[in-house]
Short mmCIF file of C-alpha atoms in Angstrom, two decimals:
data_model
loop_
_atom_site.label_atom_id
_atom_site.label_comp_id
_atom_site.label_asym_id
_atom_site.label_seq_id
_atom_site.Cartn_x
_atom_site.Cartn_y
_atom_site.Cartn_z
CA MET A 151 -61.66 -114.15 -4.81
CA THR A 152 -64.29 -116.85 -5.40
CA PHE A 153 -66.16 -118.72 -2.66
CA THR A 154 -68.08 -121.99 -2.87
CA GLN A 155 -70.25 -123.85 -0.40
CA SER A 156 -72.05 -127.16 -0.77
CA ILE A 157 -75.40 -127.93 0.83
CA GLY A 158 -76.59 -131.43 0.11
CA VAL A 159 -75.99 -132.23 -3.56
CA ARG A 160 -75.82 -128.60 -4.64
CA THR A 161 -72.76 -126.35 -4.64
CA TYR A 162 -73.24 -122.57 -4.51
CA ARG A 163 -70.70 -120.20 -6.01
CA PHE A 164 -70.11 -116.58 -4.95
CA ASP A 165 -67.85 -114.62 -7.27
CA ASP A 166 -66.47 -112.06 -4.80
CA LEU A 167 -66.79 -110.69 -1.28
CA LYS A 168 -69.42 -108.18 -2.37
CA THR A 169 -71.65 -110.95 -3.68
CA LEU A 170 -71.04 -113.16 -0.65
CA LEU A 171 -71.96 -110.38 1.78
CA ALA A 172 -75.17 -109.63 -0.12
CA LYS A 173 -76.27 -113.26 -0.32
CA ALA A 174 -75.56 -113.81 3.39
CA SER A 175 -77.75 -110.89 4.48
CA PRO A 176 -81.03 -111.57 6.25
CA ARG A 177 -83.92 -111.10 3.86
CA ARG A 178 -84.96 -107.53 3.12
CA SER A 179 -86.91 -105.88 0.37
CA GLY A 180 -84.19 -103.39 -0.58
CA ASP A 181 -81.68 -106.09 -1.51
CA GLU A 182 -84.36 -107.88 -3.50
CA LEU A 183 -85.18 -104.62 -5.28
CA ALA A 184 -81.49 -104.20 -6.11
CA GLY A 185 -81.22 -107.77 -7.39
CA VAL A 186 -78.40 -108.72 -5.00
CA ALA A 187 -80.29 -110.87 -2.47
CA ALA A 188 -80.14 -114.64 -2.13
CA ALA A 189 -82.71 -116.31 -4.36
CA THR A 190 -83.61 -118.95 -1.77
CA GLU A 191 -83.11 -119.62 1.92
CA ALA A 192 -80.78 -122.46 0.95
CA GLU A 193 -78.57 -120.04 -0.94
CA ARG A 194 -78.64 -117.66 2.03
CA ALA A 195 -77.58 -120.47 4.36
CA ALA A 196 -74.78 -121.48 2.01
CA ALA A 197 -73.57 -117.88 1.88
CA LYS A 198 -73.53 -117.65 5.68
CA LEU A 199 -71.52 -120.85 5.95
CA ALA A 200 -69.05 -119.62 3.34
CA LEU A 201 -68.81 -116.20 4.99
CA ALA A 202 -68.08 -117.75 8.39
CA ALA A 203 -64.95 -119.37 6.91
CA VAL A 204 -63.56 -116.17 5.35
CA PRO A 205 -60.42 -114.84 7.09
CA LEU A 206 -60.83 -111.29 8.38
CA ARG A 207 -57.63 -110.44 6.50
CA ALA A 208 -59.49 -110.99 3.22
CA PHE A 209 -61.36 -107.71 3.77
CA LEU A 210 -58.04 -105.85 3.65
CA SER A 211 -57.13 -107.20 0.22
CA GLU A 212 -60.49 -107.00 -1.56
CA ALA A 213 -62.58 -103.83 -1.45
CA VAL A 214 -66.31 -104.05 -2.16
CA ILE A 215 -66.00 -100.69 -3.95
CA PRO A 216 -62.62 -100.01 -5.62
CA TYR A 217 -60.19 -97.69 -3.82
CA GLU A 218 -59.67 -95.53 -6.89
CA ASP A 219 -63.42 -95.05 -7.45
CA ASP A 220 -64.66 -94.04 -4.01
CA GLU A 221 -63.40 -91.66 -1.33
CA VAL A 222 -65.22 -93.57 1.41
CA THR A 223 -63.20 -96.66 0.51
CA ARG A 224 -60.04 -94.54 0.61
CA LEU A 225 -61.02 -93.24 4.05
CA ILE A 226 -61.59 -96.78 5.32
CA VAL A 227 -58.29 -98.11 3.95
CA ASP A 228 -56.12 -95.14 4.84
CA ARG A 229 -57.36 -94.94 8.45
CA HIS A 230 -57.18 -98.65 9.19
CA SER A 231 -54.85 -99.54 12.07
CA MET A 232 -52.92 -102.77 11.61
CA ASP A 233 -51.69 -102.52 15.19
CA ALA A 234 -55.24 -102.56 16.55
CA PHE A 235 -56.25 -105.28 14.07
CA ALA A 236 -53.48 -107.59 15.29
CA ALA A 237 -55.64 -108.84 18.17
CA VAL A 238 -58.06 -110.56 15.74
CA SER A 239 -55.99 -110.80 12.55
CA HIS A 240 -55.76 -114.59 12.81
CA LEU A 241 -59.55 -115.10 12.99
CA THR A 242 -62.18 -115.97 10.43
CA VAL A 243 -65.52 -114.13 10.42
CA GLY A 244 -67.09 -117.02 12.33
CA ASP A 245 -64.26 -117.05 14.87
CA PHE A 246 -64.62 -113.29 15.24
CA ARG A 247 -68.30 -113.71 16.11
CA ASP A 248 -67.35 -116.12 18.88
CA TRP A 249 -64.59 -113.77 20.10
CA VAL A 250 -66.94 -110.76 20.28
CA LEU A 251 -69.57 -112.72 22.22
CA ALA A 252 -67.15 -114.46 24.60
CA ASP A 253 -67.44 -113.56 28.28
CA THR A 254 -63.68 -113.00 28.29
CA THR A 255 -63.99 -110.20 25.71
CA GLY A 256 -64.84 -107.05 27.62
CA THR A 257 -65.35 -103.38 26.95
CA ASP A 258 -61.68 -102.44 27.00
CA ALA A 259 -60.82 -105.05 24.36
CA LEU A 260 -63.63 -103.88 22.08
CA ILE A 261 -62.60 -100.23 22.44
CA ALA A 262 -58.97 -101.05 21.63
CA LEU A 263 -60.02 -103.06 18.59
CA ALA A 264 -62.25 -100.44 16.93
CA PRO A 265 -59.53 -98.69 14.84
CA GLY A 266 -58.53 -102.10 13.45
CA LEU A 267 -61.99 -102.94 12.14
CA THR A 268 -63.34 -102.03 8.73
CA PRO A 269 -67.08 -101.60 8.16
CA GLU A 270 -67.12 -104.63 5.91
CA MET A 271 -65.68 -106.85 8.67
CA VAL A 272 -68.31 -105.62 11.08
CA ALA A 273 -71.15 -105.98 8.57
CA ALA A 274 -69.95 -109.51 7.84
CA VAL A 275 -70.00 -110.66 11.45
CA SER A 276 -73.43 -109.12 12.03
CA LYS A 277 -74.84 -111.33 9.26
CA LEU A 278 -73.89 -114.40 11.31
CA MET A 279 -75.59 -113.16 14.47
CA ARG A 280 -79.01 -113.69 15.95
CA ASN A 281 -80.85 -110.69 17.36
CA GLN A 282 -79.81 -111.58 20.90
CA ASP A 283 -76.16 -111.66 19.79
CA LEU A 284 -76.46 -108.14 18.38
CA ILE A 285 -77.96 -106.91 21.66
CA LEU A 286 -75.42 -108.62 23.92
CA ALA A 287 -72.39 -107.46 21.96
CA ALA A 288 -73.60 -103.86 21.58
CA LYS A 289 -74.30 -103.59 25.30
CA LYS A 290 -70.66 -104.46 25.99
CA ARG A 291 -69.45 -101.55 23.85
CA PRO A 292 -70.57 -98.14 25.19
CA VAL A 293 -69.53 -95.04 23.23
CA VAL A 294 -69.51 -91.88 25.36
CA THR A 295 -69.58 -88.33 23.94
CA ARG A 296 -69.75 -84.86 25.46
CA PHE A 297 -70.82 -81.34 24.51
CA ARG A 298 -72.90 -79.64 27.24
CA ASN A 299 -73.71 -82.97 28.83
CA THR A 300 -72.51 -86.57 28.71
CA VAL A 301 -74.33 -89.08 26.50
CA GLY A 302 -73.80 -92.83 26.14
CA LEU A 303 -72.77 -93.87 29.63
CA PRO A 304 -73.74 -97.44 30.58
CA GLY A 305 -77.20 -97.67 32.09
CA ARG A 306 -78.30 -94.36 30.58
CA MET A 307 -80.37 -93.49 27.53
CA SER A 308 -80.92 -90.00 26.18
CA VAL A 309 -83.72 -88.55 24.07
CA ARG A 310 -83.62 -86.11 21.19
CA LEU A 311 -86.54 -83.74 21.73
CA GLN A 312 -87.98 -83.27 18.22
CA PRO A 313 -90.48 -80.36 18.29
CA ASN A 314 -91.13 -80.12 14.54
CA HIS A 315 -93.89 -77.91 13.16
CA PRO A 316 -95.30 -77.91 9.58
CA THR A 317 -94.89 -74.11 9.26
CA ASP A 318 -91.91 -73.59 11.62
CA ASP A 319 -94.24 -71.63 13.91
CA ALA A 320 -92.15 -70.51 16.90
CA GLN A 321 -94.98 -70.80 19.42
CA GLY A 322 -95.90 -74.28 18.23
CA ILE A 323 -92.28 -75.40 18.44
CA ALA A 324 -91.87 -73.82 21.88
CA ALA A 325 -94.99 -75.59 23.14
CA SER A 326 -93.58 -78.96 22.02
CA MET A 327 -90.22 -78.14 23.57
CA ILE A 328 -91.78 -77.40 26.94
CA ASP A 329 -94.03 -80.45 26.69
CA GLY A 330 -91.02 -82.68 26.05
CA LEU A 331 -88.94 -81.16 28.84
CA MET A 332 -91.80 -81.67 31.28
CA TYR A 333 -91.66 -85.36 30.41
CA GLY A 334 -87.90 -85.38 31.03
CA CYS A 335 -86.86 -85.52 27.37
CA GLY A 336 -84.21 -83.48 25.58
CA ASP A 337 -80.89 -84.55 27.03
CA ALA A 338 -79.51 -85.78 23.68
CA MET A 339 -80.49 -82.43 22.17
CA ILE A 340 -83.38 -80.27 21.07
CA GLY A 341 -83.38 -80.72 17.30
CA ILE A 342 -85.76 -79.27 14.74
CA ASN A 343 -86.33 -80.53 11.20
CA PRO A 344 -87.24 -77.21 9.56
CA ALA A 345 -90.04 -76.97 7.04
CA SER A 346 -88.09 -74.24 5.26
CA ASP A 347 -84.46 -73.97 4.23
CA SER A 348 -84.67 -70.19 4.36
CA PRO A 349 -81.56 -68.78 6.08
CA LEU A 350 -83.74 -66.33 8.01
CA ALA A 351 -86.02 -69.10 9.25
CA ILE A 352 -83.08 -71.32 10.24
CA THR A 353 -81.38 -68.49 12.12
CA ALA A 354 -84.62 -67.55 13.88
CA LEU A 355 -85.07 -71.13 15.12
CA LEU A 356 -81.47 -71.31 16.35
CA VAL A 357 -81.84 -68.01 18.20
CA MET A 358 -85.16 -69.06 19.76
CA MET A 359 -83.83 -72.40 21.06
CA ASP A 360 -80.64 -70.84 22.36
CA ALA A 361 -82.54 -68.09 24.18
CA PHE A 362 -84.66 -70.70 25.91
CA ARG A 363 -81.62 -72.81 26.78
CA GLU A 364 -79.80 -69.83 28.28
CA ARG A 365 -82.87 -68.49 30.12
CA PHE A 366 -83.35 -71.74 32.02
CA ASP A 367 -79.72 -72.92 31.99
CA VAL A 368 -80.66 -76.21 30.31
CA PRO A 369 -77.61 -78.50 30.05
CA THR A 370 -78.31 -79.67 26.53
CA GLN A 371 -77.48 -78.77 22.94
CA THR A 372 -79.60 -77.50 20.07
CA CYS A 373 -79.63 -78.14 16.35
CA VAL A 374 -81.56 -77.25 13.22
CA LEU A 375 -81.32 -80.20 10.87
CA THR A 376 -80.61 -78.35 7.66
CA HIS A 377 -78.00 -78.95 4.99
CA VAL A 378 -74.47 -78.43 6.24
CA THR A 379 -73.94 -75.51 3.84
CA ASN A 380 -76.89 -73.72 5.45
CA THR A 381 -75.35 -74.30 8.87
CA LEU A 382 -72.04 -72.88 7.68
CA ALA A 383 -73.89 -69.83 6.38
CA ALA A 384 -75.65 -69.45 9.74
CA MET A 385 -72.28 -69.52 11.51
CA GLU A 386 -71.02 -66.76 9.23
CA VAL A 387 -73.80 -64.42 10.38
CA GLY A 388 -73.19 -65.23 14.04
CA ALA A 389 -76.09 -67.63 14.68
CA PRO A 390 -75.75 -69.70 17.89
CA VAL A 391 -74.87 -73.08 16.33
CA ASP A 392 -74.23 -75.97 18.72
CA LEU A 393 -74.40 -79.22 16.75
CA VAL A 394 -73.69 -79.42 13.01
CA PHE A 395 -76.06 -81.76 11.18
CA GLN A 396 -75.80 -83.71 7.94
CA SER A 397 -77.30 -86.85 6.42
CA ILE A 398 -74.55 -89.17 5.22
CA ALA A 399 -74.23 -92.49 3.39
CA GLY A 400 -71.64 -95.18 2.74
CA THR A 401 -70.48 -94.33 -0.78
CA GLN A 402 -69.03 -91.24 -2.39
CA ALA A 403 -71.79 -91.18 -4.98
CA ALA A 404 -74.54 -91.42 -2.36
CA ASN A 405 -72.98 -88.58 -0.37
CA ALA A 406 -72.75 -86.56 -3.57
CA SER A 407 -76.51 -87.04 -3.97
CA PHE A 408 -76.84 -85.36 -0.56
CA GLY A 409 -74.61 -82.55 -1.80
CA VAL A 410 -71.70 -83.36 0.50
CA SER A 411 -68.14 -84.66 0.39
CA LEU A 412 -65.57 -85.55 3.02
CA ALA A 413 -63.87 -82.21 2.42
CA LEU A 414 -67.10 -80.30 3.07
CA LEU A 415 -67.76 -82.27 6.26
CA HIS A 416 -64.20 -81.49 7.41
CA GLU A 417 -64.78 -77.80 6.77
CA ALA A 418 -68.00 -77.87 8.80
CA HIS A 419 -66.37 -79.80 11.63
CA GLU A 420 -63.54 -77.30 11.90
CA ALA A 421 -65.95 -74.37 11.76
CA GLY A 422 -68.08 -75.85 14.54
CA LYS A 423 -65.06 -76.49 16.75
CA SER A 424 -63.88 -72.91 16.27
CA LEU A 425 -67.04 -71.63 18.00
CA GLY A 426 -66.06 -73.33 21.27
CA ARG A 427 -69.64 -73.65 22.51
CA GLY A 428 -69.24 -76.98 24.28
CA THR A 429 -68.76 -76.90 28.05
CA VAL A 430 -67.91 -80.49 29.03
CA GLY A 431 -66.60 -81.61 25.63
CA ASN A 432 -66.36 -80.73 21.96
CA ASN A 433 -68.08 -83.59 20.10
CA LEU A 434 -70.38 -81.55 17.88
CA MET A 435 -71.29 -83.33 14.65
CA TYR A 436 -74.72 -84.92 14.31
CA PHE A 437 -75.18 -87.43 11.49
CA GLU A 438 -78.23 -89.33 10.31
CA THR A 439 -78.10 -92.49 8.24
CA GLY A 440 -80.45 -95.24 7.11
CA GLN A 441 -80.39 -98.52 5.23
CA GLY A 442 -81.43 -98.02 1.62
CA SER A 443 -80.18 -94.47 1.11
CA ALA A 444 -77.41 -95.53 -1.31
CA LEU A 445 -79.79 -97.73 -3.27
CA SER A 446 -82.42 -94.99 -3.49
CA ALA A 447 -79.74 -92.75 -5.04
CA ASN A 448 -78.62 -95.54 -7.42
CA ALA A 449 -75.22 -95.23 -5.76
CA HIS A 450 -74.78 -98.62 -4.10
CA HIS A 451 -72.31 -100.20 -6.59
CA GLY A 452 -74.09 -103.55 -6.20
CA VAL A 453 -73.31 -103.66 -2.47
CA ASP A 454 -76.07 -104.82 -0.12
CA GLN A 455 -77.81 -102.09 1.80
CA GLN A 456 -76.62 -103.10 5.26
CA THR A 457 -72.96 -103.15 4.21
CA CYS A 458 -73.45 -99.75 2.56
CA GLU A 459 -75.01 -98.50 5.77
CA THR A 460 -72.10 -99.73 7.89
CA ARG A 461 -69.66 -97.93 5.58
CA ALA A 462 -71.47 -94.70 6.50
CA TYR A 463 -70.29 -95.22 10.09
CA ALA A 464 -66.69 -94.98 8.88
CA VAL A 465 -67.57 -91.54 7.54
CA ALA A 466 -69.19 -90.59 10.85
CA ARG A 467 -66.37 -91.73 13.13
CA ALA A 468 -63.82 -89.70 11.15
CA PHE A 469 -65.40 -86.54 12.61
CA ASP A 470 -65.79 -87.52 16.29
CA PRO A 471 -69.56 -86.97 16.32
CA PHE A 472 -71.68 -86.23 19.35
CA LEU A 473 -74.64 -88.18 18.00
CA VAL A 474 -75.36 -90.50 15.07
CA ASN A 475 -78.67 -92.17 14.43
CA THR A 476 -80.16 -94.56 11.95
CA VAL A 477 -83.60 -93.39 10.86
CA VAL A 478 -84.38 -97.03 10.53
CA GLY A 479 -87.83 -97.26 8.92
CA PHE A 480 -88.15 -93.82 7.40
CA ILE A 481 -87.34 -94.54 3.75
CA GLY A 482 -90.19 -97.03 3.40
CA PRO A 483 -91.17 -100.63 2.63
CA GLU A 484 -89.20 -100.66 -0.63
CA TYR A 485 -86.10 -101.08 1.56
CA LEU A 486 -87.41 -102.54 4.84
CA TYR A 487 -90.73 -104.15 4.12
CA ASP A 488 -92.25 -104.95 7.49
CA GLY A 489 -91.79 -104.83 11.24
CA LYS A 490 -89.54 -107.88 11.27
CA GLN A 491 -87.11 -106.32 8.78
CA ILE A 492 -87.17 -102.94 10.58
CA ILE A 493 -86.43 -104.55 13.95
CA ARG A 494 -83.54 -106.55 12.53
CA ALA A 495 -82.10 -103.52 10.73
CA GLY A 496 -82.24 -101.39 13.86
CA LEU A 497 -80.34 -103.98 15.89
CA GLU A 498 -77.78 -104.47 13.09
CA ASP A 499 -77.16 -100.76 12.71
CA HIS A 500 -76.76 -100.21 16.43
CA PHE A 501 -74.36 -103.15 16.84
CA CYS A 502 -72.24 -102.28 13.80
CA ALA A 503 -71.91 -98.63 14.78
CA LYS A 504 -70.99 -99.39 18.38
CA LEU A 505 -68.36 -101.94 17.35
CA LEU A 506 -66.78 -99.28 15.12
CA GLY A 507 -66.82 -96.77 17.99
CA VAL A 508 -69.73 -94.61 16.76
CA PRO A 509 -72.16 -93.06 19.33
CA MET A 510 -75.29 -94.66 17.93
CA GLY A 511 -78.91 -93.82 18.52
CA CYS A 512 -81.99 -94.84 16.60
CA ASP A 513 -85.08 -93.14 15.28
CA ILE A 514 -87.38 -96.10 15.90
CA CYS A 515 -89.87 -95.34 13.17
CA HIS A 516 -91.99 -96.50 10.27
CA THR A 517 -93.98 -94.97 7.47
CA ASN A 518 -97.71 -95.54 7.28
CA HIS A 519 -97.47 -97.64 4.12
CA ALA A 520 -95.06 -100.18 5.64
CA GLU A 521 -96.27 -103.50 7.03
CA ALA A 522 -95.44 -102.36 10.55
CA ASP A 523 -97.21 -100.81 13.51
CA GLN A 524 -96.54 -99.33 16.94
CA ASP A 525 -96.27 -102.78 18.53
CA ASP A 526 -93.26 -103.45 16.29
CA MET A 527 -91.77 -100.14 17.37
CA ASP A 528 -92.36 -101.04 21.05
CA THR A 529 -90.44 -104.26 20.47
CA LEU A 530 -87.48 -102.50 18.83
CA LEU A 531 -87.51 -99.78 21.50
CA THR A 532 -87.28 -102.38 24.27
CA LEU A 533 -84.55 -104.35 22.52
CA LEU A 534 -82.45 -101.26 21.82
CA GLY A 535 -82.91 -100.09 25.40
CA ALA A 536 -81.54 -103.46 26.55
CA ALA A 537 -78.61 -102.99 24.13
CA ASN A 538 -77.74 -99.61 25.73
CA VAL A 539 -78.66 -97.44 22.75
CA ASN A 540 -77.30 -93.90 23.17
CA PHE A 541 -80.55 -92.12 22.39
CA ILE A 542 -83.99 -92.31 20.82
CA MET A 543 -86.44 -89.70 19.50
CA GLY A 544 -89.07 -87.88 21.50
CA VAL A 545 -91.88 -86.73 19.22
CA PRO A 546 -95.21 -85.37 20.55
CA GLY A 547 -97.65 -88.27 20.38
CA ALA A 548 -95.09 -90.28 18.32
CA ASP A 549 -96.61 -88.72 15.18
CA ASP A 550 -94.36 -86.22 13.42
CA VAL A 551 -96.73 -83.66 11.89
CA MET A 552 -94.03 -82.17 9.66
CA LEU A 553 -92.21 -85.28 8.36
CA ASN A 554 -95.40 -87.42 8.34
CA TYR A 555 -94.07 -90.61 9.89
CA GLN A 556 -94.46 -92.56 13.13
CA SER A 557 -91.66 -92.43 15.69
CA THR A 558 -91.40 -92.68 19.49
CA SER A 559 -93.11 -90.39 21.98
CA PHE A 560 -92.20 -88.74 25.27
CA HIS A 561 -94.28 -91.44 26.98
CA ASP A 562 -92.32 -94.19 25.21
CA ALA A 563 -89.14 -92.87 26.78
CA LEU A 564 -90.77 -92.99 30.22
CA TYR A 565 -91.82 -96.58 29.58
CA VAL A 566 -88.41 -97.88 28.61
CA ARG A 567 -86.70 -96.01 31.44
CA GLU A 568 -89.09 -97.54 33.98
CA VAL A 569 -88.88 -101.08 32.63
CA LEU A 570 -85.11 -101.18 32.13
CA GLY A 571 -84.02 -98.74 34.84
CA LEU A 572 -82.33 -96.39 32.36
CA LYS A 573 -81.26 -92.95 33.57
CA ARG A 574 -80.78 -89.70 31.64
CA ALA A 575 -77.53 -87.86 30.99
CA PRO A 576 -76.20 -87.01 34.48
CA GLU A 577 -76.05 -83.22 33.98
CA PHE A 578 -79.58 -83.17 32.57
CA GLU A 579 -80.90 -85.43 35.34
CA ALA A 580 -79.58 -82.99 37.93
CA TRP A 581 -81.26 -80.05 36.12
CA LEU A 582 -84.62 -81.87 36.04
CA GLN A 583 -84.38 -82.50 39.77
CA ALA A 584 -83.47 -78.87 40.47
CA LEU A 585 -86.64 -77.74 38.67
CA HIS A 586 -88.67 -80.43 40.47
CA ILE A 587 -89.58 -82.03 37.15
CA THR A 588 -88.25 -85.39 38.40
CA ASP A 589 -87.55 -86.83 41.82
CA GLY A 590 -84.35 -88.43 43.05
CA CYS A 591 -85.25 -91.67 41.26
CA GLY A 592 -85.83 -89.97 37.90
CA ARG A 593 -89.64 -90.24 37.98
CA LEU A 594 -91.87 -87.29 37.09
CA ARG A 595 -93.17 -85.08 39.92
CA ASP A 596 -96.43 -83.15 40.14
CA GLU A 597 -94.92 -79.89 41.36
CA ALA A 598 -92.73 -79.17 38.33
CA GLN A 599 -92.05 -75.55 37.53
CA ALA A 600 -94.24 -75.59 34.41
CA PRO A 601 -95.60 -72.05 34.86
CA ARG A 602 -92.11 -70.51 34.60
CA LEU A 603 -91.38 -72.43 31.41
CA ILE A 604 -94.76 -71.65 29.86
CA GLU A 605 -94.51 -67.97 30.79
CA TRP A 606 -91.38 -67.76 28.60
CA MET A 607 -93.52 -68.47 25.52
CA GLY A 608 -95.34 -65.18 25.97
CA ALA A 609 -92.24 -63.12 26.74
CA PRO A 610 -91.38 -60.39 24.21
#
């Protein structure tokens, strides 16, 4: 299918949907690196105008990556619901934007529509939206999940407590855990990026976190962010596995570069469910994504990085995850050059995931060689808080000493809660109040039971 659009005396031609989507994307360094971006702002404007006129039905007849070549495409096509799609099947992409933003389109309509949307439809409409549109629409579409607590309720924002340590030292990790809990963080989960992939080290970290959780009856979940095959091996030796982690992407080839397939993810999902460790629900997969991952693996098939990213959410939603997050600025300036591009990408990712029914959080982060700073991260944090993001990261001092990047701190979570009135997961909020860590309004108290928590660190 070919698309043309005239601006002034010039007519622009786009040979297929894949090209049109790429040319309509807001400017970013990754698409320029891949050679798929618009050459000029005029070409970008022409592509947006042409995209706005494309019927949504066109995305069902033309795949950006062929069905026979890619299992993610097959997943998208085979799971698409024509019944759910019927509500918007008569619309163009531009009409769909107006429908999503209309006051008459509420949460129930967006929830009912999700099985009828493909990632490419959602990526397309996001390219026609301003930042405020992405925030408004995402806020209308909460995605609620449950394991030992309830995450994603409207007006609430959770935090993944990330107590990483460069040598996986148990005391160092425990100190960061207690520090984060004393600041009211950890309701999304306590999740460690291990420095080692040693099965013994991974099991030791799982046992340590679970012992702490049981000792103090913390209504949260734990995770060691290792490859899914290592988690399966830990399950086989009886390790206390709550959430099952894996990085994923939007193409079969990119997932293969991570060493995973849909079949392997299904195996891990079934294994995790068989443990029955959830108490209020059984959403247990934890996925991380990020724009540029497919391009960095040379597995993008000429598709722009934001559309590739949105396809990853189709992979995620197939396994009913507890948490998904875009590690938005982690890959580097080759893909998202500066603060402006990182902010835009974070809002796009959050909106696209929520519209598809994925419980989206964001690691609001940047590397030190990007043209970005903490002020940019403050801006994205505030905007995502307004958009009802499911969770953010809580890293001591916002500086991850193991992964060597800048994220958000325990104090940042306090800031955004205070400014926007965001509460924690209800079960976790009640636990914090019981230990006098917070008061009835969710603010920190002085008489928290820190000595009991700290004493645990020295216990045999």
